[in-house]
Short mmCIF file of C-alpha atoms in Angstrom, two decimals:
data_model
loop_
_atom_site.label_atom_id
_atom_site.label_comp_id
_atom_site.label_asym_id
_atom_site.label_seq_id
_atom_site.Cartn_x
_atom_site.Cartn_y
_atom_site.Cartn_z
CA MET A 1 153.44 -143.69 23.66
CA GLU A 2 156.08 -144.23 21.26
CA LYS A 3 159.44 -146.19 22.68
CA VAL A 4 162.62 -144.94 21.62
CA LEU A 5 165.96 -146.72 22.80
CA VAL A 6 168.90 -144.38 22.90
CA GLY A 7 172.42 -145.13 22.15
CA MET A 8 174.57 -143.50 25.14
CA SER A 9 178.10 -143.47 24.92
CA GLY A 10 178.43 -141.33 28.03
CA GLY A 11 179.05 -138.17 25.99
CA VAL A 12 177.13 -134.76 26.07
CA ASP A 13 175.58 -135.63 22.78
CA SER A 14 173.63 -138.60 23.32
CA SER A 15 172.63 -137.41 27.10
CA VAL A 16 171.12 -134.41 25.52
CA ALA A 17 169.35 -136.48 22.99
CA ALA A 18 168.07 -138.58 25.63
CA ALA A 19 166.63 -135.58 27.59
CA LEU A 20 164.99 -134.24 24.50
CA LEU A 21 163.16 -137.10 23.64
CA ILE A 22 161.80 -137.39 27.13
CA ASN A 23 160.61 -133.83 26.74
CA LEU A 24 159.14 -134.42 23.28
CA GLY A 25 156.92 -137.17 25.02
CA PHE A 26 158.78 -140.28 24.05
CA TYR A 27 159.04 -143.36 26.51
CA THR A 28 162.86 -143.68 26.32
CA ALA A 29 165.61 -145.57 27.68
CA GLY A 30 169.17 -145.44 27.03
CA VAL A 31 171.79 -148.53 26.13
CA THR A 32 175.40 -148.45 26.10
CA LEU A 33 176.95 -150.52 23.63
CA LYS A 34 180.07 -152.32 24.87
CA LEU A 35 182.76 -152.44 22.40
CA TYR A 36 186.36 -153.19 22.40
CA CYS A 37 187.22 -149.55 22.84
CA ASN A 38 184.80 -148.48 26.02
CA ALA A 39 186.19 -147.11 28.69
CA GLU A 40 184.40 -148.03 31.84
CA ASN A 41 184.00 -144.49 32.83
CA ASP A 42 181.87 -143.90 29.72
CA CYS A 43 179.40 -146.48 30.98
CA ILE A 44 179.09 -144.95 34.28
CA ASP A 45 178.69 -141.72 32.86
CA ALA A 46 175.75 -143.03 30.70
CA LYS A 47 174.07 -144.59 33.61
CA ASN A 48 174.20 -141.59 35.64
CA VAL A 49 172.59 -139.61 33.12
CA CYS A 50 169.90 -142.10 32.84
CA GLU A 51 169.35 -142.21 36.82
CA LYS A 52 169.04 -138.56 36.70
CA LEU A 53 166.45 -138.62 33.75
CA ASN A 54 164.65 -141.48 35.69
CA ILE A 55 165.04 -143.69 32.78
CA PRO A 56 166.16 -147.25 32.40
CA HIS A 57 169.52 -148.29 31.28
CA PHE A 58 170.72 -151.14 29.43
CA THR A 59 174.32 -152.50 28.30
CA LEU A 60 174.65 -154.56 25.25
CA ASP A 61 178.13 -156.58 24.88
CA LEU A 62 179.21 -156.52 21.25
CA LYS A 63 182.90 -156.76 21.87
CA GLN A 64 183.33 -160.01 19.76
CA ARG A 65 180.99 -158.58 17.27
CA PHE A 66 182.83 -155.20 16.93
CA THR A 67 186.18 -157.25 16.94
CA ASP A 68 184.75 -159.40 14.08
CA THR A 69 182.94 -156.95 12.24
CA VAL A 70 185.00 -153.66 12.55
CA ILE A 71 188.71 -154.33 13.89
CA LYS A 72 189.07 -157.29 11.32
CA ASN A 73 187.79 -155.18 8.52
CA PHE A 74 190.23 -152.24 9.64
CA THR A 75 193.32 -154.46 9.74
CA GLU A 76 192.65 -156.84 6.56
CA GLU A 77 192.00 -153.36 4.53
CA TYR A 78 195.27 -151.88 5.71
CA ARG A 79 197.03 -155.26 5.12
CA LEU A 80 195.78 -154.87 1.62
CA GLY A 81 197.41 -151.47 1.08
CA ARG A 82 193.59 -149.38 1.63
CA THR A 83 192.55 -146.83 3.93
CA PRO A 84 189.28 -147.97 5.81
CA ASN A 85 186.90 -145.96 7.71
CA PRO A 86 185.75 -148.06 10.61
CA CYS A 87 183.11 -145.71 11.85
CA ILE A 88 181.24 -146.27 8.65
CA VAL A 89 181.54 -150.26 8.98
CA CYS A 90 180.58 -149.62 12.69
CA ASN A 91 177.48 -147.52 12.06
CA LYS A 92 176.00 -149.63 9.29
CA ASN A 93 176.44 -153.09 11.17
CA ILE A 94 176.85 -152.29 14.67
CA LYS A 95 175.15 -148.86 15.75
CA PHE A 96 172.18 -149.11 13.11
CA GLY A 97 172.11 -152.85 13.00
CA ASP A 98 172.58 -154.59 16.17
CA MET A 99 171.33 -151.99 18.07
CA ILE A 100 167.96 -151.83 16.05
CA LYS A 101 167.76 -155.47 16.81
CA LYS A 102 168.18 -155.13 20.36
CA ALA A 103 165.50 -152.37 20.50
CA GLU A 104 162.98 -154.33 18.98
CA GLU A 105 163.60 -157.26 21.34
CA ILE A 106 163.03 -155.41 24.24
CA GLY A 107 159.81 -153.45 22.87
CA TYR A 108 161.31 -150.15 21.44
CA GLY A 109 160.23 -149.26 17.83
CA LYS A 110 162.88 -147.16 17.31
CA ILE A 111 166.55 -145.96 18.28
CA ALA A 112 167.88 -142.52 18.66
CA THR A 113 171.53 -141.48 18.75
CA GLY A 114 173.39 -138.19 19.38
CA HIS A 115 174.71 -137.97 15.69
CA TYR A 116 174.57 -134.41 14.05
CA ALA A 117 172.21 -135.19 10.93
CA GLN A 118 168.41 -135.21 10.20
CA ILE A 119 165.95 -137.42 8.57
CA LYS A 120 162.98 -136.41 6.41
CA PHE A 121 160.09 -138.44 4.88
CA THR A 122 159.46 -137.34 1.33
CA ASN A 123 157.68 -138.89 -1.71
CA GLY A 124 157.77 -142.50 0.17
CA ARG A 125 161.44 -142.32 0.90
CA TYR A 126 163.52 -141.53 4.09
CA LEU A 127 166.14 -138.94 3.04
CA LEU A 128 169.21 -138.17 5.19
CA THR A 129 170.02 -134.57 5.36
CA LYS A 130 172.58 -132.36 6.85
CA PRO A 131 172.00 -130.69 10.34
CA GLU A 132 171.92 -127.07 11.17
CA ASP A 133 175.13 -127.11 12.69
CA ILE A 134 177.35 -127.58 9.70
CA ALA A 135 180.45 -127.85 11.28
CA LYS A 136 179.38 -130.73 13.12
CA ASP A 137 177.63 -132.49 9.99
CA GLN A 138 178.26 -136.53 10.51
CA THR A 139 176.10 -137.50 7.41
CA TYR A 140 179.41 -138.66 5.85
CA VAL A 141 179.59 -141.56 8.25
CA LEU A 142 175.87 -142.37 7.90
CA TYR A 143 175.40 -142.83 4.15
CA SER A 144 175.32 -146.39 4.21
CA LEU A 145 172.15 -146.50 6.26
CA SER A 146 169.19 -148.11 4.50
CA GLN A 147 165.71 -147.12 4.08
CA GLU A 148 164.72 -149.67 7.10
CA SER A 149 167.53 -148.39 9.39
CA LEU A 150 166.63 -144.54 8.65
CA SER A 151 162.86 -145.41 8.91
CA LYS A 152 163.50 -146.78 12.73
CA THR A 153 165.99 -143.87 13.65
CA VAL A 154 165.76 -140.42 15.40
CA PHE A 155 168.28 -137.85 15.35
CA PRO A 156 167.11 -135.38 17.99
CA LEU A 157 170.26 -133.18 17.68
CA GLY A 158 169.73 -132.19 14.03
CA SER A 159 168.16 -128.85 14.40
CA LEU A 160 170.54 -127.63 17.17
CA THR A 161 173.98 -126.38 17.40
CA LYS A 162 177.16 -128.18 19.45
CA VAL A 163 176.88 -124.91 21.52
CA GLN A 164 172.99 -125.24 22.16
CA VAL A 165 173.52 -128.77 23.17
CA ARG A 166 176.32 -127.87 25.78
CA GLU A 167 174.00 -125.19 27.15
CA LEU A 168 171.26 -127.64 27.41
CA ALA A 169 173.40 -130.24 29.07
CA ASP A 170 174.26 -127.31 31.70
CA GLU A 171 170.63 -126.62 32.08
CA TYR A 172 170.10 -130.20 32.86
CA GLY A 173 172.53 -130.44 35.16
CA PHE A 174 174.49 -133.28 33.23
CA LYS A 175 178.27 -133.71 34.91
CA ASN A 176 179.58 -134.29 31.36
CA ALA A 177 178.12 -130.94 29.82
CA HIS A 178 181.75 -130.10 29.19
CA LYS A 179 183.51 -133.53 28.61
CA PRO A 180 185.60 -133.42 25.36
CA ASP A 181 184.44 -134.81 22.13
CA SER A 182 185.84 -138.29 21.35
CA GLN A 183 188.55 -138.07 18.64
CA ASP A 184 189.99 -140.21 15.86
CA ILE A 185 189.28 -143.93 16.05
CA CYS A 186 187.99 -144.93 19.18
CA PHE A 187 190.03 -148.26 19.42
CA VAL A 188 193.29 -146.66 18.59
CA PRO A 189 193.14 -143.72 20.82
CA ASP A 190 197.14 -142.64 20.40
CA GLY A 191 196.69 -142.86 16.48
CA ASP A 192 199.45 -145.22 15.89
CA TYR A 193 197.38 -147.29 13.57
CA ALA A 194 200.56 -149.39 12.49
CA LYS A 195 201.25 -150.36 16.30
CA PHE A 196 197.92 -151.27 16.82
CA ILE A 197 197.51 -153.69 13.60
CA GLU A 198 200.82 -155.36 14.47
CA THR A 199 199.71 -156.17 18.18
CA PHE A 200 196.41 -157.29 16.97
CA GLU A 201 197.58 -159.46 13.95
CA GLY A 202 200.52 -160.53 16.10
CA LYS A 203 202.81 -159.97 13.42
CA THR A 204 205.38 -157.41 12.09
CA PHE A 205 205.27 -156.17 8.66
CA PRO A 206 208.69 -156.30 6.70
CA SER A 207 210.72 -153.09 5.53
CA GLY A 208 210.42 -152.89 1.84
CA ASP A 209 211.71 -150.32 -1.04
CA PHE A 210 210.58 -146.80 -1.61
CA MET A 211 210.50 -146.28 -5.54
CA ASP A 212 210.12 -143.44 -7.76
CA THR A 213 207.68 -142.91 -10.62
CA LEU A 214 210.28 -144.27 -12.86
CA GLY A 215 210.91 -147.46 -10.94
CA ASN A 216 213.88 -146.81 -9.09
CA LYS A 217 214.73 -147.59 -5.55
CA VAL A 218 215.36 -144.27 -3.60
CA GLY A 219 214.90 -145.73 -0.18
CA THR A 220 213.80 -148.37 2.57
CA HIS A 221 210.45 -148.40 3.89
CA SER A 222 209.67 -149.31 7.26
CA GLY A 223 206.62 -151.69 6.65
CA ILE A 224 203.90 -150.93 4.32
CA ILE A 225 201.19 -150.20 6.82
CA ASN A 226 203.03 -147.47 8.03
CA TYR A 227 202.10 -144.91 5.07
CA THR A 228 198.86 -143.49 3.69
CA ILE A 229 198.38 -141.96 0.25
CA GLY A 230 199.17 -138.42 0.27
CA GLN A 231 201.70 -138.80 3.26
CA ARG A 232 204.69 -136.51 3.25
CA LYS A 233 205.93 -136.18 6.88
CA GLY A 234 207.85 -139.21 8.45
CA LEU A 235 208.93 -140.80 5.09
CA GLY A 236 212.78 -140.86 6.19
CA ILE A 237 214.16 -140.45 2.91
CA ALA A 238 215.99 -137.20 1.45
CA LEU A 239 215.49 -136.66 -2.13
CA GLY A 240 216.33 -133.16 -2.14
CA LYS A 241 212.41 -131.67 -2.43
CA PRO A 242 209.41 -132.71 -0.91
CA VAL A 243 207.90 -136.09 -2.11
CA PHE A 244 204.39 -137.55 -1.21
CA VAL A 245 203.33 -141.40 -1.14
CA LEU A 246 201.57 -141.84 -4.30
CA ASN A 247 200.80 -145.68 -4.53
CA LYS A 248 201.38 -148.95 -2.34
CA ASP A 249 201.89 -152.09 -4.14
CA VAL A 250 201.58 -154.92 -1.33
CA THR A 251 202.36 -157.84 -3.44
CA ALA A 252 205.89 -156.07 -4.17
CA ASN A 253 205.87 -154.60 -0.73
CA THR A 254 206.90 -151.35 -2.35
CA VAL A 255 205.84 -147.58 -1.78
CA THR A 256 206.00 -145.15 -4.69
CA VAL A 257 206.84 -141.69 -3.89
CA GLY A 258 206.90 -138.57 -5.95
CA ASP A 259 205.77 -135.01 -6.69
CA GLU A 260 202.57 -133.79 -5.14
CA ASP A 261 201.16 -133.48 -8.79
CA GLY A 262 200.93 -137.18 -9.07
CA LEU A 263 198.26 -137.40 -6.17
CA PHE A 264 195.62 -135.77 -8.14
CA TYR A 265 192.84 -137.39 -10.02
CA LYS A 266 189.97 -136.34 -11.98
CA ARG A 267 188.09 -139.35 -12.11
CA VAL A 268 187.61 -141.80 -9.15
CA GLU A 269 185.91 -145.14 -9.28
CA VAL A 270 183.56 -146.15 -6.48
CA ASN A 271 181.94 -149.67 -5.56
CA ASN A 272 179.47 -150.85 -2.90
CA ILE A 273 177.18 -148.22 -3.57
CA ASN A 274 174.26 -147.26 -1.33
CA TYR A 275 171.66 -144.95 -2.64
CA ILE A 276 169.26 -143.15 -0.46
CA PRO A 277 166.63 -141.39 -2.47
CA PHE A 278 166.11 -144.33 -4.92
CA ASP A 279 167.14 -147.69 -5.35
CA LYS A 280 169.41 -147.33 -8.37
CA LEU A 281 170.63 -144.64 -10.70
CA SER A 282 169.80 -145.14 -14.51
CA GLY A 283 171.75 -142.22 -15.89
CA ASP A 284 174.31 -139.69 -14.93
CA ILE A 285 173.71 -136.83 -12.49
CA LYS A 286 175.24 -133.65 -11.02
CA ILE A 287 176.33 -133.88 -7.74
CA LYS A 288 178.69 -132.56 -5.18
CA ALA A 289 181.31 -135.18 -3.82
CA LYS A 290 183.66 -135.70 -0.92
CA LEU A 291 186.21 -138.05 -0.59
CA ARG A 292 187.19 -137.72 3.02
CA TYR A 293 185.27 -136.72 6.03
CA ARG A 294 187.16 -133.52 6.21
CA HIS A 295 187.33 -133.15 2.23
CA THR A 296 185.21 -130.08 1.05
CA GLU A 297 182.39 -130.93 -1.35
CA GLN A 298 183.46 -130.61 -4.93
CA PRO A 299 180.97 -130.35 -8.02
CA ALA A 300 181.38 -133.68 -10.28
CA VAL A 301 179.18 -135.72 -12.44
CA LEU A 302 178.22 -139.40 -11.23
CA HIS A 303 178.44 -141.75 -14.13
CA PRO A 304 176.79 -145.24 -13.04
CA THR A 305 178.50 -148.23 -14.46
CA SER A 306 176.32 -150.83 -12.96
CA GLU A 307 173.72 -151.13 -10.08
CA ASN A 308 176.21 -150.84 -7.23
CA THR A 309 179.28 -149.08 -8.96
CA ALA A 310 180.01 -145.90 -10.77
CA VAL A 311 182.83 -143.35 -11.64
CA ILE A 312 182.83 -139.85 -10.25
CA GLU A 313 184.21 -137.43 -12.43
CA PHE A 314 184.99 -133.98 -10.87
CA ALA A 315 185.20 -130.54 -12.56
CA ASN A 316 188.57 -130.22 -10.83
CA PRO A 317 191.15 -132.86 -10.09
CA GLN A 318 190.99 -133.93 -6.37
CA ARG A 319 193.96 -134.72 -4.29
CA ALA A 320 194.65 -138.31 -2.92
CA PRO A 321 191.40 -140.34 -3.55
CA SER A 322 192.53 -143.56 -1.31
CA ALA A 323 191.21 -147.02 -1.89
CA GLY A 324 189.11 -148.14 0.88
CA GLN A 325 187.80 -144.58 2.15
CA SER A 326 184.27 -143.75 1.17
CA ALA A 327 183.32 -141.19 -1.50
CA VAL A 328 179.82 -139.44 -0.57
CA PHE A 329 177.31 -137.86 -2.81
CA TYR A 330 175.31 -134.64 -2.11
CA ASP A 331 172.44 -132.78 -3.84
CA ASN A 332 172.64 -129.46 -2.00
CA ASP A 333 171.64 -130.75 1.93
CA THR A 334 170.62 -134.11 0.98
CA VAL A 335 172.95 -137.21 0.96
CA LEU A 336 172.27 -139.00 -2.26
CA GLY A 337 174.43 -142.03 -1.23
CA GLY A 338 178.10 -142.95 -1.30
CA GLY A 339 180.40 -146.06 -1.92
CA ILE A 340 184.02 -147.45 -1.36
CA ILE A 341 186.84 -146.04 -3.25
CA GLU A 342 188.54 -148.33 -5.76
CA ARG A 343 191.05 -146.25 -7.19
CA GLY A 344 191.69 -142.54 -8.93
CA VAL A 345 191.77 -142.65 -12.64
CA LYS A 346 193.87 -139.83 -14.49
#
């Protein structure tokens, strides 16, 4: 009997994932990763579900590892004027890295999570594809998974909708059947990234100049980490028209603002690329790409410039590609891969 270790956060998705695997005949256990942001109640909820399902429940203390790998990357990227995506870093290194190692150590050949995505095996490659419930599609944050990670992972919810998952949770009698989904970044629950970074780093970030696109000072900003590319609200300057954050210069400690037109780019440079259906790309291909989790995929051509760098050339200019965010490439429902945005090019 194949043994699967399920990452259980205490939420409804991972709970139903475990129940489904048991019904499919897998020998199943649950593991809760103790990270920087875990609430004790989440661990209790996960343990209660495991007791109800009569399966073992383990905990894995990864607080220091999470801090060193995810949070330090998050704060450093912001200090460099970039906009990171910590969920992608966590998935690659923690959930589909350390959890797989733990599973193998205790004799489990595969792991499972409550992500909404699907894995298919075709022509000798593991493919990552979109789930049945497109509204819950989480493939964007999973693009960095390797062939090895995909070969050892199961996504039991890939063919279900969120409504069906909550209905199943009710049928199983789970107390967390209607527990709200987690929002935003788990270690910054109030969404105040700047305050978190200053507390974590133990320092404040100095004020500096707001500049217009001609290099003229038009105001004073309150610290460069308080601003993101494309931001309009909360700038605290009045120029007689709406202005948006166009650029941040960490060295000069300046934030450039201007008209929204200045946010649109047709070409986007990407590095640290991970391809899934193939190891590398030798020529241009037509794709659809998204530049943020909530960005609608847009038609483009991907031009490889080296083994792990490329330029995305969109059919139409796209708004606010932000250095540090991820661009993910699709062929219909299949994830071709993705990489880290370096910059937009007019």
